[in-house]
């Protein structure tokens, strides 16, 4: 992340440091004032007008009627049956309920589930 993008805040060995403009030294932020990397990435996304799912590694779901769902940026399969599938998607488990569910496609970053989809839940 460039100095401009992160507001002159840089990371060194898991310590967040804010450069002191006058002396050139840096001070470690306190635990209460610690920077949240997710918030920095959200701000970068807003400033540069980049989709949040690209920077924050969020799942992207594409639903084709009630017959197929494609999930990009999934991490793994938690549960697989013909009535319920649970897909790990970083911060959430996506539960797909229905009947005759089957994996239509599986790739490194995307998975497609086909069947009669009745419900999609974020857990």
Short mmCIF file of N, CA and C in Angstrom, two decimals:
data_model
loop_
_atom_site.label_atom_id
_atom_site.label_comp_id
_atom_site.label_asym_id
_atom_site.label_seq_id
_atom_site.Cartn_x
_atom_site.Cartn_y
_atom_site.Cartn_z
N UNK A 1 0.86 -1.18 0.00
CA UNK A 1 0.00 0.00 0.00
C UNK A 1 0.89 1.22 0.00
N UNK A 2 0.62 2.17 -0.85
CA UNK A 2 1.43 3.37 -0.93
C UNK A 2 1.14 4.29 0.26
N UNK A 3 2.09 5.22 0.53
CA UNK A 3 1.90 6.17 1.62
C UNK A 3 0.64 7.00 1.40
N UNK A 4 0.35 7.35 0.13
CA UNK A 4 -0.83 8.15 -0.16
C UNK A 4 -2.10 7.37 0.18
N UNK A 5 -2.14 6.10 -0.26
CA UNK A 5 -3.36 5.31 -0.11
C UNK A 5 -3.68 5.02 1.35
N UNK A 6 -2.66 4.80 2.18
CA UNK A 6 -2.96 4.45 3.57
C UNK A 6 -2.84 5.65 4.50
N UNK A 7 -2.82 6.84 3.96
CA UNK A 7 -2.83 8.04 4.77
C UNK A 7 -1.57 8.22 5.59
N UNK A 8 -0.43 7.89 5.02
CA UNK A 8 0.87 8.01 5.68
C UNK A 8 1.02 7.08 6.87
N UNK A 9 0.30 5.97 6.86
CA UNK A 9 0.44 4.97 7.90
C UNK A 9 1.08 3.74 7.26
N UNK A 10 2.10 3.21 7.88
CA UNK A 10 2.77 2.07 7.30
C UNK A 10 2.88 0.95 8.33
N UNK A 11 3.08 -0.27 7.85
CA UNK A 11 3.16 -1.42 8.73
C UNK A 11 4.58 -1.95 8.72
N UNK A 12 5.06 -2.32 9.92
CA UNK A 12 6.38 -2.92 10.03
C UNK A 12 6.29 -4.00 11.10
N UNK A 13 6.48 -5.25 10.69
CA UNK A 13 6.49 -6.37 11.63
C UNK A 13 5.26 -6.40 12.54
N UNK A 14 4.08 -6.29 11.96
CA UNK A 14 2.81 -6.35 12.68
C UNK A 14 2.58 -5.19 13.64
N UNK A 15 3.46 -4.19 13.71
CA UNK A 15 3.23 -2.98 14.50
C UNK A 15 2.79 -1.90 13.54
N UNK A 16 1.77 -1.19 13.90
CA UNK A 16 1.35 -0.07 13.07
C UNK A 16 2.07 1.16 13.56
N UNK A 17 2.71 1.87 12.68
CA UNK A 17 3.48 3.05 13.05
C UNK A 17 3.00 4.24 12.21
N UNK A 18 2.98 5.39 12.83
CA UNK A 18 2.60 6.60 12.14
C UNK A 18 3.85 7.50 12.11
N UNK A 19 4.33 7.83 10.92
CA UNK A 19 5.54 8.65 10.85
C UNK A 19 5.34 10.02 11.49
N UNK A 20 6.35 10.47 12.22
CA UNK A 20 6.36 11.80 12.80
C UNK A 20 6.99 12.71 11.76
N UNK A 21 6.24 13.64 11.23
CA UNK A 21 6.72 14.47 10.12
C UNK A 21 7.88 15.38 10.51
N UNK A 22 7.96 15.80 11.77
CA UNK A 22 9.00 16.73 12.18
C UNK A 22 10.32 16.03 12.46
N UNK A 23 10.31 14.95 13.20
CA UNK A 23 11.56 14.33 13.60
C UNK A 23 11.97 13.16 12.71
N UNK A 24 11.05 12.67 11.89
CA UNK A 24 11.37 11.54 11.04
C UNK A 24 11.23 10.21 11.76
N UNK A 25 10.97 10.22 13.07
CA UNK A 25 10.77 8.97 13.81
C UNK A 25 9.33 8.53 13.68
N UNK A 26 9.02 7.37 14.23
CA UNK A 26 7.64 6.91 14.19
C UNK A 26 7.23 6.45 15.58
N UNK A 27 5.94 6.54 15.86
CA UNK A 27 5.40 6.14 17.14
C UNK A 27 4.42 4.99 16.92
N UNK A 28 4.48 3.99 17.79
CA UNK A 28 3.54 2.88 17.71
C UNK A 28 2.20 3.33 18.27
N UNK A 29 1.13 3.03 17.55
CA UNK A 29 -0.20 3.40 18.00
C UNK A 29 -0.61 2.54 19.19
N UNK A 30 -1.39 3.07 20.09
CA UNK A 30 -1.86 2.31 21.23
C UNK A 30 -2.89 1.28 20.77
N UNK A 31 -3.18 0.32 21.64
CA UNK A 31 -4.16 -0.71 21.31
C UNK A 31 -5.51 -0.07 21.00
N UNK A 32 -5.90 0.95 21.78
CA UNK A 32 -7.19 1.62 21.55
C UNK A 32 -7.20 2.35 20.22
N UNK A 33 -6.05 2.86 19.79
CA UNK A 33 -5.99 3.61 18.54
C UNK A 33 -5.48 2.79 17.38
N UNK A 34 -5.45 1.47 17.54
CA UNK A 34 -4.90 0.60 16.52
C UNK A 34 -5.72 0.68 15.23
N UNK A 35 -5.05 0.65 14.12
CA UNK A 35 -5.68 0.76 12.81
C UNK A 35 -6.27 -0.59 12.41
N UNK A 36 -7.48 -0.58 11.90
CA UNK A 36 -8.15 -1.77 11.41
C UNK A 36 -7.86 -1.87 9.91
N UNK A 37 -7.15 -2.93 9.51
CA UNK A 37 -6.77 -3.09 8.11
C UNK A 37 -7.99 -3.12 7.19
N UNK A 38 -9.09 -3.70 7.67
CA UNK A 38 -10.30 -3.76 6.85
C UNK A 38 -10.81 -2.35 6.55
N UNK A 39 -10.77 -1.46 7.54
CA UNK A 39 -11.22 -0.08 7.32
C UNK A 39 -10.30 0.64 6.35
N UNK A 40 -9.00 0.37 6.43
CA UNK A 40 -8.05 1.00 5.49
C UNK A 40 -8.38 0.54 4.08
N UNK A 41 -8.61 -0.76 3.91
CA UNK A 41 -8.92 -1.28 2.58
C UNK A 41 -10.25 -0.72 2.06
N UNK A 42 -11.24 -0.57 2.94
CA UNK A 42 -12.52 0.02 2.53
C UNK A 42 -12.31 1.45 2.05
N UNK A 43 -11.50 2.21 2.77
CA UNK A 43 -11.23 3.61 2.40
C UNK A 43 -10.51 3.68 1.06
N UNK A 44 -9.53 2.79 0.87
CA UNK A 44 -8.80 2.75 -0.41
C UNK A 44 -9.77 2.44 -1.54
N UNK A 45 -10.67 1.49 -1.30
CA UNK A 45 -11.67 1.13 -2.30
C UNK A 45 -12.55 2.32 -2.67
N UNK A 46 -12.96 3.09 -1.65
CA UNK A 46 -13.79 4.27 -1.89
C UNK A 46 -13.04 5.34 -2.67
N UNK A 47 -11.81 5.63 -2.25
CA UNK A 47 -11.02 6.70 -2.88
C UNK A 47 -10.68 6.35 -4.33
N UNK A 48 -10.25 5.11 -4.56
CA UNK A 48 -9.83 4.71 -5.90
C UNK A 48 -10.97 4.16 -6.76
N UNK A 49 -12.18 4.11 -6.17
CA UNK A 49 -13.37 3.62 -6.86
C UNK A 49 -13.18 2.21 -7.43
N UNK A 50 -12.59 1.34 -6.58
CA UNK A 50 -12.40 -0.06 -6.92
C UNK A 50 -13.47 -0.85 -6.17
N UNK A 51 -14.10 -1.83 -6.81
CA UNK A 51 -15.13 -2.61 -6.12
C UNK A 51 -14.59 -3.23 -4.82
N UNK A 52 -15.39 -3.15 -3.75
CA UNK A 52 -14.97 -3.65 -2.44
C UNK A 52 -14.68 -5.14 -2.46
N UNK A 53 -15.42 -5.92 -3.25
CA UNK A 53 -15.17 -7.36 -3.26
C UNK A 53 -13.78 -7.70 -3.79
N UNK A 54 -13.22 -6.84 -4.63
CA UNK A 54 -11.88 -7.09 -5.16
C UNK A 54 -10.81 -6.85 -4.11
N UNK A 55 -10.94 -5.79 -3.33
CA UNK A 55 -9.92 -5.44 -2.34
C UNK A 55 -10.12 -6.21 -1.04
N UNK A 56 -11.35 -6.38 -0.60
CA UNK A 56 -11.63 -7.00 0.69
C UNK A 56 -11.78 -8.51 0.62
N UNK A 57 -11.64 -9.08 -0.57
CA UNK A 57 -11.76 -10.52 -0.76
C UNK A 57 -13.13 -11.03 -0.32
N UNK A 58 -14.16 -10.25 -0.63
CA UNK A 58 -15.53 -10.61 -0.28
C UNK A 58 -16.08 -11.61 -1.30
N UNK A 59 -17.00 -12.46 -0.87
CA UNK A 59 -17.61 -13.37 -1.84
C UNK A 59 -18.57 -12.61 -2.76
N UNK A 60 -18.65 -13.05 -3.97
CA UNK A 60 -19.61 -12.48 -4.91
C UNK A 60 -20.53 -13.61 -5.34
N UNK A 61 -21.83 -13.40 -5.18
CA UNK A 61 -22.81 -14.42 -5.51
C UNK A 61 -23.58 -14.02 -6.76
N UNK A 62 -23.73 -14.97 -7.68
CA UNK A 62 -24.53 -14.77 -8.88
C UNK A 62 -25.60 -15.86 -8.88
N UNK A 63 -26.84 -15.44 -8.84
CA UNK A 63 -27.97 -16.36 -8.78
C UNK A 63 -28.67 -16.38 -10.13
N UNK A 64 -28.87 -17.57 -10.68
CA UNK A 64 -29.60 -17.73 -11.94
C UNK A 64 -30.95 -18.35 -11.60
N UNK A 65 -31.93 -17.46 -11.40
CA UNK A 65 -33.25 -17.94 -10.98
C UNK A 65 -33.13 -18.65 -9.65
N UNK A 66 -33.85 -19.76 -9.52
CA UNK A 66 -33.69 -20.58 -8.32
C UNK A 66 -33.03 -21.91 -8.66
N UNK A 67 -32.31 -21.93 -9.78
CA UNK A 67 -31.71 -23.18 -10.29
C UNK A 67 -30.20 -23.29 -10.10
N UNK A 68 -29.50 -22.16 -10.00
CA UNK A 68 -28.04 -22.23 -9.88
C UNK A 68 -27.50 -21.00 -9.17
N UNK A 69 -26.47 -21.21 -8.35
CA UNK A 69 -25.77 -20.11 -7.70
C UNK A 69 -24.27 -20.32 -7.92
N UNK A 70 -23.59 -19.24 -8.26
CA UNK A 70 -22.14 -19.26 -8.40
C UNK A 70 -21.57 -18.33 -7.34
N UNK A 71 -20.59 -18.83 -6.60
CA UNK A 71 -19.95 -18.06 -5.54
C UNK A 71 -18.48 -17.90 -5.89
N UNK A 72 -18.06 -16.65 -6.08
CA UNK A 72 -16.65 -16.33 -6.29
C UNK A 72 -16.01 -16.02 -4.95
N UNK A 73 -14.73 -16.24 -4.83
CA UNK A 73 -13.95 -16.01 -3.60
C UNK A 73 -14.40 -16.90 -2.45
N UNK A 74 -14.72 -18.13 -2.74
CA UNK A 74 -15.06 -19.07 -1.66
C UNK A 74 -13.76 -19.68 -1.14
N UNK A 75 -13.80 -20.18 0.09
CA UNK A 75 -12.60 -20.76 0.71
C UNK A 75 -12.66 -22.27 0.82
N UNK A 76 -13.86 -22.84 0.85
CA UNK A 76 -13.96 -24.29 0.96
C UNK A 76 -15.40 -24.73 1.16
N UNK A 77 -15.59 -26.05 1.15
CA UNK A 77 -16.90 -26.65 1.36
C UNK A 77 -16.94 -27.21 2.77
N UNK A 78 -17.93 -26.76 3.54
CA UNK A 78 -18.07 -27.21 4.93
C UNK A 78 -18.99 -28.43 5.01
N UNK A 79 -20.11 -28.39 4.27
CA UNK A 79 -21.09 -29.47 4.30
C UNK A 79 -21.64 -29.66 2.90
N UNK A 80 -21.80 -30.93 2.53
CA UNK A 80 -22.29 -31.24 1.19
C UNK A 80 -23.34 -32.35 1.28
N UNK A 81 -24.56 -32.04 0.87
CA UNK A 81 -25.60 -33.07 0.72
C UNK A 81 -26.53 -32.60 -0.39
N UNK A 82 -27.51 -33.42 -0.73
CA UNK A 82 -28.42 -33.02 -1.81
C UNK A 82 -29.50 -32.05 -1.35
N UNK A 83 -29.57 -31.75 -0.04
CA UNK A 83 -30.55 -30.79 0.46
C UNK A 83 -29.93 -29.54 1.10
N UNK A 84 -28.69 -29.64 1.57
CA UNK A 84 -28.02 -28.50 2.21
C UNK A 84 -26.55 -28.50 1.82
N UNK A 85 -26.05 -27.32 1.47
CA UNK A 85 -24.62 -27.14 1.26
C UNK A 85 -24.18 -25.92 2.05
N UNK A 86 -23.04 -26.05 2.71
CA UNK A 86 -22.45 -24.93 3.42
C UNK A 86 -21.10 -24.64 2.80
N UNK A 87 -20.94 -23.39 2.38
CA UNK A 87 -19.73 -22.95 1.70
C UNK A 87 -19.04 -21.91 2.58
N UNK A 88 -17.75 -22.11 2.85
CA UNK A 88 -16.98 -21.16 3.63
C UNK A 88 -16.55 -20.01 2.71
N UNK A 89 -16.89 -18.79 3.11
CA UNK A 89 -16.56 -17.61 2.30
C UNK A 89 -15.93 -16.54 3.20
N UNK A 90 -14.73 -16.81 3.68
CA UNK A 90 -13.94 -15.92 4.54
C UNK A 90 -14.63 -15.58 5.84
N UNK A 91 -15.45 -14.54 5.90
CA UNK A 91 -16.07 -14.09 7.14
C UNK A 91 -17.41 -14.77 7.42
N UNK A 92 -17.96 -15.48 6.46
CA UNK A 92 -19.28 -16.07 6.60
C UNK A 92 -19.29 -17.51 6.10
N UNK A 93 -20.26 -18.24 6.58
CA UNK A 93 -20.61 -19.52 5.99
C UNK A 93 -21.90 -19.26 5.22
N UNK A 94 -21.91 -19.60 3.95
CA UNK A 94 -23.11 -19.43 3.12
C UNK A 94 -23.80 -20.79 3.07
N UNK A 95 -25.03 -20.83 3.58
CA UNK A 95 -25.80 -22.07 3.58
C UNK A 95 -26.84 -22.00 2.48
N UNK A 96 -26.81 -23.00 1.62
CA UNK A 96 -27.75 -23.10 0.51
C UNK A 96 -28.65 -24.30 0.80
N UNK A 97 -29.95 -24.06 0.87
CA UNK A 97 -30.91 -25.13 1.15
C UNK A 97 -31.80 -25.31 -0.06
N UNK A 98 -32.21 -26.55 -0.31
CA UNK A 98 -33.09 -26.84 -1.43
C UNK A 98 -33.20 -28.34 -1.64
N UNK A 99 -33.40 -28.72 -2.89
CA UNK A 99 -33.48 -30.15 -3.22
C UNK A 99 -32.68 -30.42 -4.49
N UNK A 100 -32.23 -31.64 -4.61
CA UNK A 100 -31.42 -32.07 -5.76
C UNK A 100 -30.19 -31.18 -5.97
N UNK A 101 -29.59 -30.71 -4.87
CA UNK A 101 -28.42 -29.85 -4.98
C UNK A 101 -27.19 -30.67 -5.38
N UNK A 102 -26.40 -30.11 -6.26
CA UNK A 102 -25.19 -30.77 -6.74
C UNK A 102 -24.18 -29.71 -7.13
N UNK A 103 -22.93 -30.05 -7.07
CA UNK A 103 -21.88 -29.12 -7.50
C UNK A 103 -21.77 -29.20 -9.02
N UNK A 104 -22.11 -28.10 -9.69
CA UNK A 104 -22.06 -28.06 -11.15
C UNK A 104 -20.65 -27.75 -11.64
N UNK A 105 -19.94 -26.93 -10.88
CA UNK A 105 -18.57 -26.53 -11.25
C UNK A 105 -17.82 -26.20 -9.97
N UNK A 106 -16.55 -26.57 -9.95
CA UNK A 106 -15.70 -26.19 -8.83
C UNK A 106 -14.34 -25.79 -9.38
N UNK A 107 -13.87 -24.61 -8.97
CA UNK A 107 -12.59 -24.10 -9.41
C UNK A 107 -11.78 -23.62 -8.22
N UNK A 108 -10.65 -23.01 -8.48
CA UNK A 108 -9.81 -22.51 -7.39
C UNK A 108 -10.48 -21.39 -6.61
N UNK A 109 -11.22 -20.51 -7.30
CA UNK A 109 -11.82 -19.34 -6.66
C UNK A 109 -13.34 -19.30 -6.74
N UNK A 110 -13.94 -20.22 -7.52
CA UNK A 110 -15.39 -20.17 -7.68
C UNK A 110 -15.99 -21.56 -7.63
N UNK A 111 -17.25 -21.58 -7.22
CA UNK A 111 -18.00 -22.83 -7.15
C UNK A 111 -19.44 -22.54 -7.60
N UNK A 112 -20.02 -23.48 -8.33
CA UNK A 112 -21.41 -23.35 -8.77
C UNK A 112 -22.20 -24.53 -8.22
N UNK A 113 -23.35 -24.21 -7.64
CA UNK A 113 -24.25 -25.22 -7.10
C UNK A 113 -25.54 -25.16 -7.91
N UNK A 114 -25.96 -26.31 -8.41
CA UNK A 114 -27.19 -26.39 -9.20
C UNK A 114 -28.21 -27.25 -8.47
N UNK A 115 -29.47 -27.02 -8.78
CA UNK A 115 -30.57 -27.75 -8.17
C UNK A 115 -31.73 -26.81 -7.96
N UNK A 116 -32.66 -27.19 -7.10
CA UNK A 116 -33.79 -26.32 -6.77
C UNK A 116 -33.45 -25.58 -5.48
N UNK A 117 -33.05 -24.33 -5.59
CA UNK A 117 -32.61 -23.54 -4.44
C UNK A 117 -33.82 -22.88 -3.79
N UNK A 118 -34.00 -23.15 -2.51
CA UNK A 118 -35.12 -22.59 -1.76
C UNK A 118 -34.69 -21.46 -0.83
N UNK A 119 -33.46 -21.54 -0.30
CA UNK A 119 -33.05 -20.55 0.68
C UNK A 119 -31.53 -20.39 0.66
N UNK A 120 -31.07 -19.13 0.83
CA UNK A 120 -29.64 -18.81 0.96
C UNK A 120 -29.49 -18.02 2.25
N UNK A 121 -28.63 -18.51 3.13
CA UNK A 121 -28.42 -17.84 4.42
C UNK A 121 -26.94 -17.55 4.64
N UNK A 122 -26.67 -16.42 5.29
CA UNK A 122 -25.32 -16.07 5.73
C UNK A 122 -25.24 -16.36 7.22
N UNK A 123 -24.32 -17.20 7.60
CA UNK A 123 -24.20 -17.58 9.01
C UNK A 123 -22.90 -17.05 9.59
#
